[in-house]
């Protein structure tokens, strides 16, 4: 672990550095409070600091107080190591934000034990942060395909609608539904069906631009949210995508399967709500299925059909 030592006395600093290195830690040495404060603001700042109280430029209490005003996902563990030995001093340091307090001259065994306590607490914090990240990922991603799940893609759409209302541009959504997917499941089994869903998710992601979003709405239905400059021909994006999917067999354990999908497209106008957009895209998708599948139908508010159905 990277540990900062802020200590102006050379003898103490050398002793501490050697002790920490023997314990297997990487040491960042500073000899005044200002340098310590700077080191603690760096991107790769140490996770633990052993701070002297009385130092040139800035004292240890000031460093602690400043550190505690910084917003940080992974808070610094601070041990105050000082000659000031009254209970009032200790209370003041802890109240200022130090996690631990040790009086000089220190016992090496005790300092080692206290550093180990800090390491355990930091590891616990890291584990908690990791599990929070894992939970956030699970709450927003579909476990089968790894795409954003229904909640996440709809939240993205909501944000894009707000952005479009502020800054204009064209916002298109494409509701994609695999054609006759039940037959895949019934003929080749559910596992092959799952592989098809993963393969299609991959193809959709691969054939879209990095700034287009795609998520799994549920079952064999996916939603694409594409924001583009005003005047862009949004429909051509979906026509290309539909053709690309139809031309690219999906590899599964039982061999490569030709899969097609139908897409209902809706171009958002300024006043559309999210529910209206989804309803329009759903209507367009229904028409694409009714017209024979493997095609794109686009709709705007009212009766507008965006372009002629695919041949
Ligand atoms: N393997 C697999 N199948 C799923 C999953 N979710 C939904 N399905 C299947 O998707 C199929 C959807 O069937 P339908 O709604 O009849 O639609 P379809 O056969 O694609 O027909 P059209 O949409 O009319 O072209 C059903 O067999 C569901 O069981 C999944 O996570 N994995």
Coordinates of N, CA, C and O in Angstrom, one line a residue, residues 67-236:
X67 N -7.9 17.7 4.2 CA -8.2 16.4 3.6 C -9.7 16.0 3.8 O -10.4 15.5 2.9
X68 N -10.2 16.3 5.0 CA -11.6 15.9 5.3 C -12.6 16.8 4.5 O -13.8 16.4 4.5
X69 N -12.2 17.9 4.0 CA -13.2 18.6 3.2 C -13.2 18.1 1.7 O -14.1 18.5 1.0
X70 N -12.3 17.2 1.4 CA -12.2 16.7 0.0 C -13.3 15.6 -0.2 O -13.3 14.7 0.7
X71 N -14.0 15.7 -1.3 CA -15.0 14.6 -1.5 C -14.2 13.4 -2.1 O -13.4 13.6 -3.0
X72 N -14.3 12.3 -1.4 CA -13.5 11.2 -1.9 C -14.3 9.9 -1.8 O -14.9 9.6 -0.7
X73 N -14.2 9.0 -2.8 CA -14.9 7.7 -2.7 C -14.1 6.8 -1.7 O -14.7 6.0 -1.0
X74 N -12.8 7.0 -1.7 CA -12.0 6.1 -0.8 C -11.2 7.0 0.2 O -10.1 7.5 -0.1
X75 N -11.8 7.3 1.4 CA -11.2 8.2 2.3 C -9.8 7.8 2.8 O -9.5 6.6 2.9
X76 N -9.0 8.8 3.0 CA -7.6 8.6 3.5 C -7.6 8.1 5.0 O -8.4 8.7 5.7
X77 N -6.8 7.2 5.3 CA -6.7 6.8 6.7 C -5.5 7.5 7.3 O -4.4 7.4 6.8
X78 N -5.7 8.3 8.4 CA -4.7 9.2 8.9 C -4.3 8.8 10.3 O -5.2 8.7 11.2
X79 N -3.0 8.6 10.5 CA -2.5 8.4 11.8 C -1.7 9.6 12.2 O -0.8 10.0 11.5
X80 N -2.0 10.3 13.3 CA -1.3 11.4 13.7 C -0.2 10.9 14.7 O -0.5 10.3 15.7
X81 N 1.0 11.3 14.4 CA 2.2 10.8 15.2 C 2.9 12.0 15.7 O 3.5 12.8 14.9
X82 N 2.8 12.3 17.0 CA 3.3 13.6 17.5 C 3.9 13.5 18.9 O 3.6 12.6 19.6
X83 N 4.6 14.6 19.3 CA 5.2 14.7 20.6 C 4.1 15.2 21.6 O 4.2 15.2 22.8
X84 N 3.0 15.8 21.0 CA 2.0 16.4 21.9 C 1.2 15.3 22.6 O 0.5 14.5 21.9
X85 N 1.3 15.3 23.9 CA 0.9 14.1 24.6 C -0.3 14.3 25.5 O -0.6 13.4 26.4
X86 N -1.0 15.4 25.5 CA -2.1 15.6 26.4 C -3.4 15.0 25.8 O -3.5 14.9 24.5
X87 N -4.3 14.7 26.7 CA -5.6 14.1 26.2 C -6.3 15.1 25.3 O -6.9 14.8 24.3
X88 N -6.2 16.4 25.7 CA -6.9 17.5 24.9 C -6.3 17.5 23.5 O -7.1 17.6 22.5
X89 N -5.0 17.3 23.3 CA -4.4 17.3 22.0 C -5.0 16.1 21.2 O -5.3 16.2 20.0
X90 N -5.0 15.0 21.8 CA -5.5 13.8 21.1 C -7.0 14.0 20.7 O -7.3 13.7 19.5
X91 N -7.8 14.5 21.6 CA -9.2 14.8 21.2 C -9.3 15.7 20.1 O -10.1 15.6 19.1
X92 N -8.5 16.8 20.1 CA -8.5 17.8 19.1 C -8.1 17.2 17.7 O -8.8 17.4 16.7
X93 N -7.1 16.3 17.7 CA -6.7 15.7 16.4 C -7.7 14.8 15.9 O -8.0 14.8 14.7
X94 N -8.3 14.0 16.8 CA -9.3 13.0 16.3 C -10.6 13.8 15.8 O -11.2 13.5 14.8
X95 N -10.9 14.9 16.6 CA -12.1 15.7 16.1 C -11.8 16.4 14.8 O -12.7 16.7 14.1
X96 N -10.5 16.6 14.5 CA -10.2 17.3 13.3 C -10.3 16.4 12.1 O -10.2 16.8 10.9
X97 N -10.3 15.1 12.4 CA -10.4 14.1 11.3 C -9.4 13.0 11.2 O -9.4 12.2 10.4
X98 N -8.4 13.0 12.2 CA -7.5 11.9 12.3 C -8.2 10.6 12.7 O -9.2 10.6 13.4
X99 N -7.7 9.5 12.1 CA -8.3 8.2 12.5 C -7.7 7.6 13.7 O -8.3 6.7 14.4
X100 N -6.4 7.9 13.9 CA -5.7 7.3 15.0 C -4.7 8.3 15.5 O -4.3 9.3 14.8
X101 N -4.1 8.1 16.7 CA -3.2 9.1 17.4 C -2.2 8.3 18.1 O -2.5 7.4 18.9
X102 N -0.9 8.7 17.9 CA 0.2 8.0 18.6 C 1.2 9.0 19.0 O 1.5 9.9 18.3
X103 N 1.7 8.8 20.3 CA 2.6 9.8 20.8 C 4.1 9.3 20.7 O 4.4 8.2 20.8
X104 N 4.9 10.3 20.3 CA 6.4 10.0 20.1 C 7.0 10.2 21.5 O 6.6 11.1 22.2
X105 N 8.1 9.5 21.8 CA 8.7 8.4 21.0 C 7.7 7.2 21.0 O 7.2 6.8 22.1
X106 N 7.6 6.6 19.9 CA 6.6 5.5 19.7 C 7.3 4.1 19.9 O 8.5 4.0 19.7
X107 N 6.4 3.2 20.2 CA 6.9 1.8 20.3 C 6.7 1.2 18.9 O 5.6 1.3 18.3
X108 N 7.7 0.6 18.3 CA 7.6 0.1 16.9 C 6.5 -0.9 16.8 O 5.8 -0.9 15.8
X109 N 6.4 -1.8 17.8 CA 5.4 -2.9 17.7 C 4.0 -2.3 17.7 O 3.1 -2.7 16.9
X110 N 3.8 -1.2 18.5 CA 2.5 -0.6 18.5 C 2.2 0.1 17.2 O 1.1 0.0 16.7
X111 N 3.2 0.8 16.7 CA 2.9 1.5 15.4 C 2.6 0.5 14.3 O 1.7 0.7 13.5
X112 N 3.4 -0.6 14.3 CA 3.1 -1.6 13.3 C 1.7 -2.1 13.4 O 1.0 -2.3 12.4
X113 N 1.3 -2.4 14.6 CA -0.1 -2.9 14.8 C -1.1 -1.9 14.4 O -2.1 -2.2 13.8
X114 N -0.9 -0.6 14.7 CA -1.9 0.4 14.3 C -1.9 0.6 12.8 O -3.0 0.9 12.2
X115 N -0.7 0.5 12.1 CA -0.7 0.6 10.6 C -1.6 -0.6 10.1 O -2.4 -0.5 9.2
X116 N -1.4 -1.8 10.7 CA -2.2 -2.9 10.2 C -3.7 -2.8 10.4 O -4.5 -3.2 9.6
X117 N -4.1 -2.1 11.5 CA -5.5 -1.8 11.7 C -6.0 -0.9 10.5 O -7.0 -1.1 9.9
X118 N -5.1 0.1 10.2 CA -5.5 1.0 9.0 C -5.6 0.2 7.7 O -6.6 0.5 7.0
X119 N -4.7 -0.7 7.5 CA -4.7 -1.5 6.3 C -6.0 -2.3 6.2 O -6.7 -2.3 5.2
X120 N -6.4 -2.9 7.4 CA -7.6 -3.7 7.4 C -8.8 -2.8 7.1 O -9.7 -3.2 6.3
X121 N -8.9 -1.6 7.7 CA -10.0 -0.7 7.4 C -10.1 -0.3 6.0 O -11.1 -0.3 5.3
X122 N -8.9 0.0 5.4 CA -8.9 0.4 4.0 C -9.3 -0.7 3.1 O -10.1 -0.5 2.1
X123 N -8.9 -1.9 3.4 CA -9.3 -3.1 2.6 C -10.9 -3.3 2.7 O -11.5 -3.6 1.7
X124 N -11.4 -3.1 3.9 CA -12.8 -3.2 4.1 C -13.6 -2.1 3.3 O -14.6 -2.4 2.6
X125 N -13.0 -0.9 3.3 CA -13.6 0.2 2.5 C -13.6 -0.2 1.0 O -14.6 0.0 0.3
X126 N -12.5 -0.7 0.6 CA -12.4 -1.1 -0.9 C -13.4 -2.2 -1.2 O -14.0 -2.2 -2.3
X127 N -13.5 -3.2 -0.3 CA -14.5 -4.3 -0.6 C -15.9 -3.7 -0.6 O -16.7 -4.1 -1.5
X128 N -16.2 -2.8 0.3 CA -17.6 -2.2 0.2 C -17.8 -1.4 -1.0 O -18.9 -1.5 -1.6
X129 N -16.8 -0.6 -1.4 CA -16.9 0.2 -2.7 C -17.1 -0.8 -3.9 O -17.9 -0.5 -4.7
X130 N -16.3 -1.8 -3.9 CA -16.4 -2.8 -5.0 C -17.8 -3.4 -5.0 O -18.4 -3.5 -6.1
X131 N -18.3 -3.8 -3.8 CA -19.6 -4.4 -3.9 C -20.7 -3.4 -4.2 O -21.7 -3.8 -4.9
X132 N -20.5 -2.1 -3.9 CA -21.5 -1.1 -4.3 C -21.5 -1.0 -5.8 O -22.5 -0.9 -6.5
X133 N -20.2 -1.0 -6.4 CA -20.1 -0.9 -7.9 C -20.8 -2.1 -8.5 O -21.5 -2.0 -9.5
X134 N -20.5 -3.3 -8.0 CA -21.1 -4.5 -8.5 C -22.6 -4.4 -8.5 O -23.3 -4.8 -9.5
X135 N -23.2 -4.0 -7.4 CA -24.6 -3.9 -7.2 C -25.2 -2.9 -8.2 O -26.2 -3.1 -8.8
X136 N -24.5 -1.8 -8.4 CA -25.0 -0.7 -9.4 C -25.0 -1.3 -10.8 O -25.9 -1.1 -11.6
X137 N -23.9 -2.1 -11.1 CA -23.8 -2.7 -12.4 C -25.0 -3.7 -12.6 O -25.7 -3.7 -13.6
X138 N -25.2 -4.5 -11.6 CA -26.3 -5.5 -11.7 C -27.6 -4.9 -11.8 O -28.5 -5.4 -12.5
X139 N -27.8 -3.8 -11.1 CA -29.1 -3.1 -11.2 C -29.4 -2.4 -12.5 O -30.5 -2.1 -12.8
X140 N -28.3 -2.2 -13.3 CA -28.6 -1.5 -14.5 C -28.2 -2.3 -15.8 O -28.3 -1.8 -16.9
X141 N -27.8 -3.6 -15.6 CA -27.5 -4.4 -16.8 C -28.3 -5.7 -16.8 O -28.6 -6.3 -15.8
X142 N -28.5 -6.1 -18.0 CA -29.2 -7.4 -18.3 C -28.1 -8.5 -18.1 O -27.1 -8.4 -18.8
X143 N -28.4 -9.4 -17.2 CA -27.3 -10.4 -16.9 C -27.0 -11.3 -18.1 O -25.9 -11.8 -18.2
X144 N -28.0 -11.6 -19.0 CA -27.7 -12.5 -20.1 C -26.8 -11.8 -21.2 O -25.8 -12.3 -21.6
X145 N -27.2 -10.6 -21.6 CA -26.5 -10.0 -22.8 C -25.5 -9.0 -22.3 O -24.6 -8.6 -23.2
X146 N -25.5 -8.5 -21.1 CA -24.6 -7.5 -20.6 C -25.0 -6.1 -21.1 O -24.3 -5.1 -20.8
X147 N -26.1 -6.0 -21.8 CA -26.5 -4.7 -22.3 C -27.2 -3.9 -21.1 O -27.7 -4.6 -20.2
X148 N -27.4 -2.6 -21.2 CA -28.2 -1.9 -20.2 C -29.6 -2.6 -20.2 O -30.1 -3.0 -21.2
X149 N -30.2 -2.7 -19.0 CA -31.5 -3.3 -18.9 C -32.6 -2.3 -19.1 O -32.3 -1.1 -19.5
X150 N -33.8 -2.7 -19.0 CA -35.0 -1.9 -19.3 C -34.9 -0.6 -18.6 O -35.0 0.5 -19.2
X151 N -34.7 -0.7 -17.3 CA -34.7 0.6 -16.5 C -33.6 1.5 -16.9 O -33.8 2.7 -17.1
X152 N -32.4 1.0 -17.2 CA -31.3 1.8 -17.6 C -31.5 2.5 -19.0 O -31.2 3.7 -19.2
X153 N -32.0 1.7 -19.9 CA -32.1 2.3 -21.3 C -33.3 3.3 -21.3 O -33.2 4.3 -22.0
X154 N -34.3 3.1 -20.5 CA -35.4 4.1 -20.4 C -34.9 5.3 -19.7 O -35.3 6.4 -20.1
X155 N -34.1 5.1 -18.7 CA -33.5 6.3 -18.0 C -32.7 7.1 -19.0 O -32.7 8.4 -19.0
X156 N -31.9 6.4 -19.8 CA -31.1 7.1 -20.8 C -32.0 7.8 -21.8 O -31.7 9.0 -22.1
X157 N -33.1 7.2 -22.2 CA -34.0 7.9 -23.1 C -34.6 9.1 -22.5 O -34.6 10.2 -23.1
X158 N -34.9 9.0 -21.3 CA -35.5 10.2 -20.5 C -34.5 11.4 -20.5 O -34.8 12.5 -20.8
X159 N -33.2 11.0 -20.3 CA -32.2 12.1 -20.3 C -32.0 12.7 -21.6 O -31.8 13.9 -21.8
X160 N -32.0 11.8 -22.7 CA -31.8 12.3 -24.0 C -33.0 13.2 -24.5 O -32.8 14.2 -25.2
X161 N -34.2 12.8 -24.0 CA -35.3 13.7 -24.3 C -35.2 15.1 -23.7 O -35.4 16.1 -24.4
X162 N -34.7 15.1 -22.5 CA -34.5 16.4 -21.8 C -33.4 17.2 -22.6 O -33.5 18.4 -22.8
X163 N -32.3 16.5 -23.0 CA -31.2 17.1 -23.6 C -31.7 17.7 -25.0 O -31.4 18.8 -25.4
X164 N -32.5 16.9 -25.7 CA -33.0 17.3 -27.0 C -33.9 18.6 -26.8 O -33.8 19.5 -27.6
X165 N -34.7 18.6 -25.8 CA -35.6 19.8 -25.6 C -34.7 21.0 -25.3 O -35.1 22.1 -25.7
X166 N -33.6 20.8 -24.7 CA -32.7 22.0 -24.4 C -31.9 22.4 -25.7 O -31.8 23.5 -26.0
X167 N -31.3 21.4 -26.3 CA -30.3 21.7 -27.3 C -30.7 21.3 -28.7 O -29.8 21.4 -29.7
X168 N -31.8 20.8 -28.9 CA -32.3 20.4 -30.3 C -31.6 19.2 -30.8 O -31.1 18.4 -30.0
X169 N -31.6 19.0 -32.1 CA -31.1 17.7 -32.7 C -32.2 16.7 -32.9 O -33.4 17.0 -32.6
X170 N -31.8 15.6 -33.6 CA -32.8 14.6 -33.8 C -32.6 13.5 -32.8 O -31.5 13.0 -32.6
X171 N -33.7 13.0 -32.3 CA -33.6 11.9 -31.4 C -34.6 10.8 -31.9 O -35.8 11.0 -32.1
X172 N -34.0 9.7 -32.3 CA -34.7 8.5 -32.8 C -34.7 7.4 -31.9 O -33.6 7.1 -31.3
X173 N -35.8 6.6 -31.8 CA -35.7 5.4 -31.0 C -36.1 4.3 -31.9 O -37.0 4.4 -32.8
X174 N -35.5 3.1 -31.8 CA -35.9 2.0 -32.6 C -36.2 0.8 -31.6 O -35.3 0.4 -30.8
X175 N -37.4 0.3 -31.7 CA -37.8 -0.8 -30.9 C -37.6 -2.1 -31.8 O -38.2 -2.2 -32.8
X176 N -36.6 -2.9 -31.4 CA -36.3 -4.1 -32.2 C -36.8 -5.3 -31.6 O -36.6 -5.6 -30.4
X177 N -37.4 -6.2 -32.4 CA -37.9 -7.5 -31.9 C -37.5 -8.6 -32.8 O -37.7 -8.5 -34.1
X178 N -36.9 -9.6 -32.3 CA -36.4 -10.7 -33.1 C -37.6 -11.4 -33.8 O -38.7 -11.5 -33.2
X179 N -37.5 -11.8 -35.0 CA -38.6 -12.5 -35.8 C -38.6 -13.9 -35.5 O -37.6 -14.6 -35.5
X180 N -39.9 -14.4 -35.2 CA -40.1 -15.8 -35.0 C -39.1 -16.5 -34.0 O -38.6 -17.6 -34.3
X181 N -38.8 -15.8 -33.0 CA -37.8 -16.3 -32.1 C -38.3 -17.5 -31.3 O -37.5 -18.4 -30.9
X182 N -39.6 -17.6 -31.2 CA -40.2 -18.8 -30.5 C -39.7 -20.1 -31.2 O -39.4 -21.1 -30.6
X183 N -39.7 -20.0 -32.5 CA -39.3 -21.2 -33.3 C -37.8 -21.6 -33.0 O -37.5 -22.8 -32.9
X184 N -37.0 -20.6 -32.8 CA -35.6 -20.9 -32.4 C -35.6 -21.7 -31.1 O -34.9 -22.7 -31.0
X185 N -36.3 -21.2 -30.1 CA -36.3 -21.9 -28.8 C -36.9 -23.3 -29.0 O -36.4 -24.3 -28.5
X186 N -38.1 -23.3 -29.7 CA -38.8 -24.6 -29.8 C -37.9 -25.6 -30.6 O -37.9 -26.8 -30.3
X187 N -37.2 -25.2 -31.6 CA -36.4 -26.1 -32.5 C -35.1 -26.5 -31.9 O -34.7 -27.6 -31.9
X188 N -34.4 -25.5 -31.3 CA -33.0 -25.7 -30.9 C -32.8 -25.7 -29.4 O -31.7 -25.9 -29.0
X189 N -33.8 -25.3 -28.7 CA -33.7 -25.3 -27.2 C -33.4 -23.9 -26.7 O -33.0 -23.0 -27.5
X190 N -33.7 -23.7 -25.4 CA -33.6 -22.4 -24.8 C -32.2 -21.9 -24.7 O -31.9 -20.7 -24.8
X191 N -31.2 -22.8 -24.6 CA -29.8 -22.4 -24.5 C -29.3 -21.8 -25.8 O -28.7 -20.7 -25.8
X192 N -29.7 -22.4 -26.9 CA -29.4 -21.9 -28.2 C -30.1 -20.5 -28.4 O -29.5 -19.5 -28.9
X193 N -31.3 -20.4 -27.9 CA -32.1 -19.2 -27.9 C -31.3 -18.1 -27.1 O -31.2 -17.0 -27.6
X194 N -30.8 -18.4 -26.0 CA -30.0 -17.5 -25.2 C -28.8 -17.0 -26.0 O -28.4 -15.8 -25.9
X195 N -28.2 -18.0 -26.6 CA -27.0 -17.6 -27.4 C -27.3 -16.6 -28.6 O -26.6 -15.7 -28.9
X196 N -28.5 -16.9 -29.1 CA -29.0 -16.0 -30.2 C -29.2 -14.6 -29.6 O -28.7 -13.6 -30.2
X197 N -29.8 -14.5 -28.5 CA -30.0 -13.2 -27.8 C -28.7 -12.5 -27.6 O -28.5 -11.3 -27.9
X198 N -27.7 -13.2 -27.1 CA -26.4 -12.6 -26.8 C -25.7 -12.2 -28.2 O -25.1 -11.1 -28.2
X199 N -25.8 -13.1 -29.2 CA -25.2 -12.7 -30.5 C -25.9 -11.5 -31.1 O -25.2 -10.6 -31.6
X200 N -27.2 -11.4 -31.0 CA -27.9 -10.2 -31.5 C -27.5 -9.0 -30.7 O -27.2 -7.9 -31.3
X201 N -27.4 -9.1 -29.4 CA -27.0 -7.9 -28.6 C -25.6 -7.5 -29.1 O -25.4 -6.3 -29.2
X202 N -24.7 -8.4 -29.3 CA -23.4 -8.1 -29.7 C -23.4 -7.4 -31.1 O -22.7 -6.4 -31.3
X203 N -24.2 -8.0 -32.0 CA -24.3 -7.4 -33.4 C -24.8 -6.0 -33.3 O -24.4 -5.1 -34.1
X204 N -25.9 -5.8 -32.5 CA -26.5 -4.4 -32.4 C -25.4 -3.4 -31.9 O -25.2 -2.4 -32.5
X205 N -24.7 -3.8 -30.9 CA -23.7 -2.9 -30.3 C -22.6 -2.6 -31.3 O -22.1 -1.5 -31.5
X206 N -22.2 -3.7 -32.0 CA -21.1 -3.6 -33.0 C -21.5 -2.7 -34.2 O -20.6 -2.0 -34.7
X207 N -22.7 -2.7 -34.6 CA -23.2 -2.0 -35.7 C -23.7 -0.6 -35.5 O -24.1 0.1 -36.4
X208 N -23.7 -0.2 -34.2 CA -24.1 1.1 -33.9 C -22.9 2.0 -33.6 O -21.9 1.5 -33.3
X209 N -23.1 3.3 -33.6 CA -22.0 4.2 -33.3 C -21.9 4.2 -31.8 O -22.8 3.9 -31.0
X210 N -20.7 4.6 -31.3 CA -20.4 4.5 -29.9 C -21.4 5.4 -29.1 O -21.7 5.0 -27.9
X211 N -21.9 6.5 -29.7 CA -22.8 7.3 -28.9 C -24.2 7.0 -29.0 O -25.1 7.7 -28.5
X212 N -24.6 5.9 -29.8 CA -25.9 5.4 -29.8 C -26.0 4.4 -28.6 O -25.1 3.7 -28.3
X213 N -27.2 4.4 -28.0 CA -27.4 3.5 -26.8 C -28.3 2.3 -27.2 O -29.2 2.5 -28.0
X214 N -28.0 1.2 -26.7 CA -28.9 0.0 -27.0 C -29.1 -0.7 -25.6 O -28.1 -0.9 -24.9
X215 N -30.3 -1.1 -25.4 CA -30.5 -1.9 -24.1 C -31.6 -3.0 -24.4 O -32.2 -3.0 -25.5
X216 N -31.6 -3.9 -23.5 CA -32.6 -5.0 -23.7 C -33.9 -4.6 -22.9 O -33.8 -4.5 -21.6
X217 N -35.0 -4.5 -23.6 CA -36.2 -4.1 -22.9 C -36.8 -5.3 -22.1 O -37.5 -5.1 -21.2
X218 N -36.5 -6.5 -22.6 CA -37.0 -7.7 -22.0 C -37.2 -8.7 -23.1 O -37.3 -8.4 -24.3
X219 N -37.3 -10.0 -22.8 CA -37.6 -11.1 -23.8 C -36.6 -10.9 -25.0 O -35.4 -10.8 -24.8
X220 N -37.3 -10.9 -26.2 CA -36.4 -10.8 -27.4 C -36.6 -9.4 -28.0 O -36.5 -9.2 -29.2
X221 N -36.8 -8.4 -27.1 CA -37.0 -7.0 -27.5 C -35.9 -6.1 -27.0 O -35.5 -6.1 -25.8
X222 N -35.3 -5.3 -28.0 CA -34.2 -4.4 -27.6 C -34.7 -2.9 -28.0 O -35.5 -2.7 -28.9
X223 N -34.1 -2.0 -27.3 CA -34.4 -0.6 -27.6 C -33.1 0.2 -28.0 O -32.1 0.1 -27.3
X224 N -33.1 0.9 -29.1 CA -32.0 1.7 -29.5 C -32.4 3.2 -29.4 O -33.5 3.6 -29.7
X225 N -31.5 3.9 -28.8 CA -31.7 5.4 -28.6 C -30.6 6.1 -29.4 O -29.4 5.9 -29.0
X226 N -30.9 6.8 -30.5 CA -29.9 7.4 -31.3 C -30.1 8.9 -31.4 O -31.1 9.4 -31.9
X227 N -29.2 9.7 -30.8 CA -29.3 11.1 -30.9 C -28.3 11.6 -32.0 O -27.2 11.1 -32.1
X228 N -28.8 12.4 -32.9 CA -28.0 12.9 -34.0 C -28.3 14.3 -34.4 O -29.3 14.9 -33.9
X229 N -27.4 14.9 -35.1 CA -27.7 16.4 -35.5 C -29.0 16.5 -36.2 O -29.4 15.6 -37.0
X230 N -29.6 17.7 -36.1 CA -30.9 18.0 -36.8 C -30.7 17.8 -38.3 O -29.7 18.1 -38.8
X231 N -31.7 17.2 -38.9 CA -31.7 17.0 -40.3 C -31.1 15.7 -40.8 O -31.1 15.4 -42.0
X232 N -30.5 15.0 -39.9 CA -29.9 13.7 -40.2 C -31.0 12.7 -40.6 O -32.1 12.7 -40.0
X233 N -30.7 11.9 -41.6 CA -31.7 10.9 -42.0 C -31.6 9.7 -41.0 O -30.8 8.8 -41.2
X234 N -32.4 9.8 -40.0 CA -32.4 8.8 -38.9 C -32.8 7.4 -39.4 O -32.3 6.4 -38.9
X235 N -33.7 7.3 -40.3 CA -34.2 6.0 -40.8 C -33.1 5.2 -41.4 O -33.2 4.0 -41.3
X236 N -32.2 5.8 -42.1 CA -31.2 5.0 -42.8 C -30.3 4.2 -41.8 O -29.9 3.1 -42.1

